[in-house]
Amino acid sequence: MRLSTRNRLPGTITEVQKGDVTAKVTLQVGDNHIVALITRESAEELGLEAGQRATALVKATDVMILTDEGLG
């Protein structure tokens, strides 16, 4: 499969919490965790479960950084 998204974060799913409509998927990427909210239907169609390898694809129009000096 080919995809134009450049922000790819491969990792391992550590948790899938399914609600009535959405699923919260936690992916460990190196020393960090990424949390994604997706539809429950998508999580079930993909068969997402803890221990599975997956890649987070990130497409964002804005990324903001805040430091301690920025508070005040």
Coordinates of C-alpha atoms in Angstrom, one line a residue:
M1 CA 0.0 0.0 0.0
R2 CA 1.3 3.5 -0.8
L3 CA 0.3 6.6 1.1
S4 CA 1.4 10.2 0.9
T5 CA 1.3 10.9 4.6
R6 CA 4.8 11.6 5.8
N7 CA 4.2 11.7 9.6
R8 CA 4.3 8.0 10.4
L9 CA 4.9 6.7 13.9
P10 CA 5.2 2.9 14.0
G11 CA 4.6 1.3 17.3
T12 CA 2.7 -1.3 19.4
I13 CA -0.8 -1.0 20.6
T14 CA -0.9 -1.1 24.4
E15 CA -4.6 -0.6 25.0
V16 CA -7.9 -0.5 23.2
Q17 CA -10.9 0.8 25.2
K18 CA -14.2 0.5 23.3
G19 CA -17.1 2.7 24.1
D20 CA -20.6 2.7 22.6
V21 CA -19.5 4.8 19.6
T22 CA -15.8 5.4 19.8
A23 CA -12.6 3.5 20.7
K24 CA -9.6 4.9 22.5
V25 CA -6.4 3.3 21.1
T26 CA -3.1 3.8 22.9
L27 CA 0.1 3.2 20.8
Q28 CA 3.6 3.0 22.3
V29 CA 6.1 4.7 20.0
G30 CA 9.5 4.4 21.5
D31 CA 9.4 6.0 24.9
N32 CA 6.2 7.9 24.1
H33 CA 2.5 7.1 23.9
I34 CA 0.1 8.3 21.2
V35 CA -3.6 8.2 21.9
A36 CA -6.2 8.2 19.1
L37 CA -9.9 8.3 19.3
I38 CA -11.5 6.5 16.4
T39 CA -14.9 5.0 15.7
R40 CA -15.7 1.7 17.4
E41 CA -16.6 0.3 14.0
S42 CA -13.1 1.1 12.6
A43 CA -11.4 -0.5 15.6
E44 CA -13.4 -3.7 15.1
E45 CA -12.9 -3.7 11.3
L46 CA -9.2 -3.4 11.9
G47 CA -9.2 -6.0 14.6
L48 CA -7.2 -3.7 16.9
E49 CA -5.9 -5.3 20.1
A50 CA -3.1 -4.9 22.6
G51 CA 0.3 -6.2 21.4
Q52 CA -0.5 -5.6 17.8
R53 CA 2.0 -3.6 15.7
A54 CA 0.4 -0.6 14.1
T55 CA 1.4 2.8 12.6
A56 CA -0.1 6.1 13.6
L57 CA -0.5 8.4 10.6
V58 CA -0.6 12.1 11.6
K59 CA -2.1 14.8 9.5
A60 CA -2.5 18.1 11.3
T61 CA -2.9 21.7 10.1
D62 CA -1.4 23.1 13.4
V63 CA 1.1 22.0 15.9
M64 CA 1.6 24.2 18.9
I65 CA 4.4 24.0 21.5
L66 CA 4.2 25.4 25.0
T67 CA 7.1 25.8 27.4
D68 CA 7.1 26.8 31.1
E69 CA 8.2 30.3 30.1
G70 CA 5.0 30.6 28.0
L71 CA 2.8 30.4 31.0
G72 CA 2.0 33.6 32.7

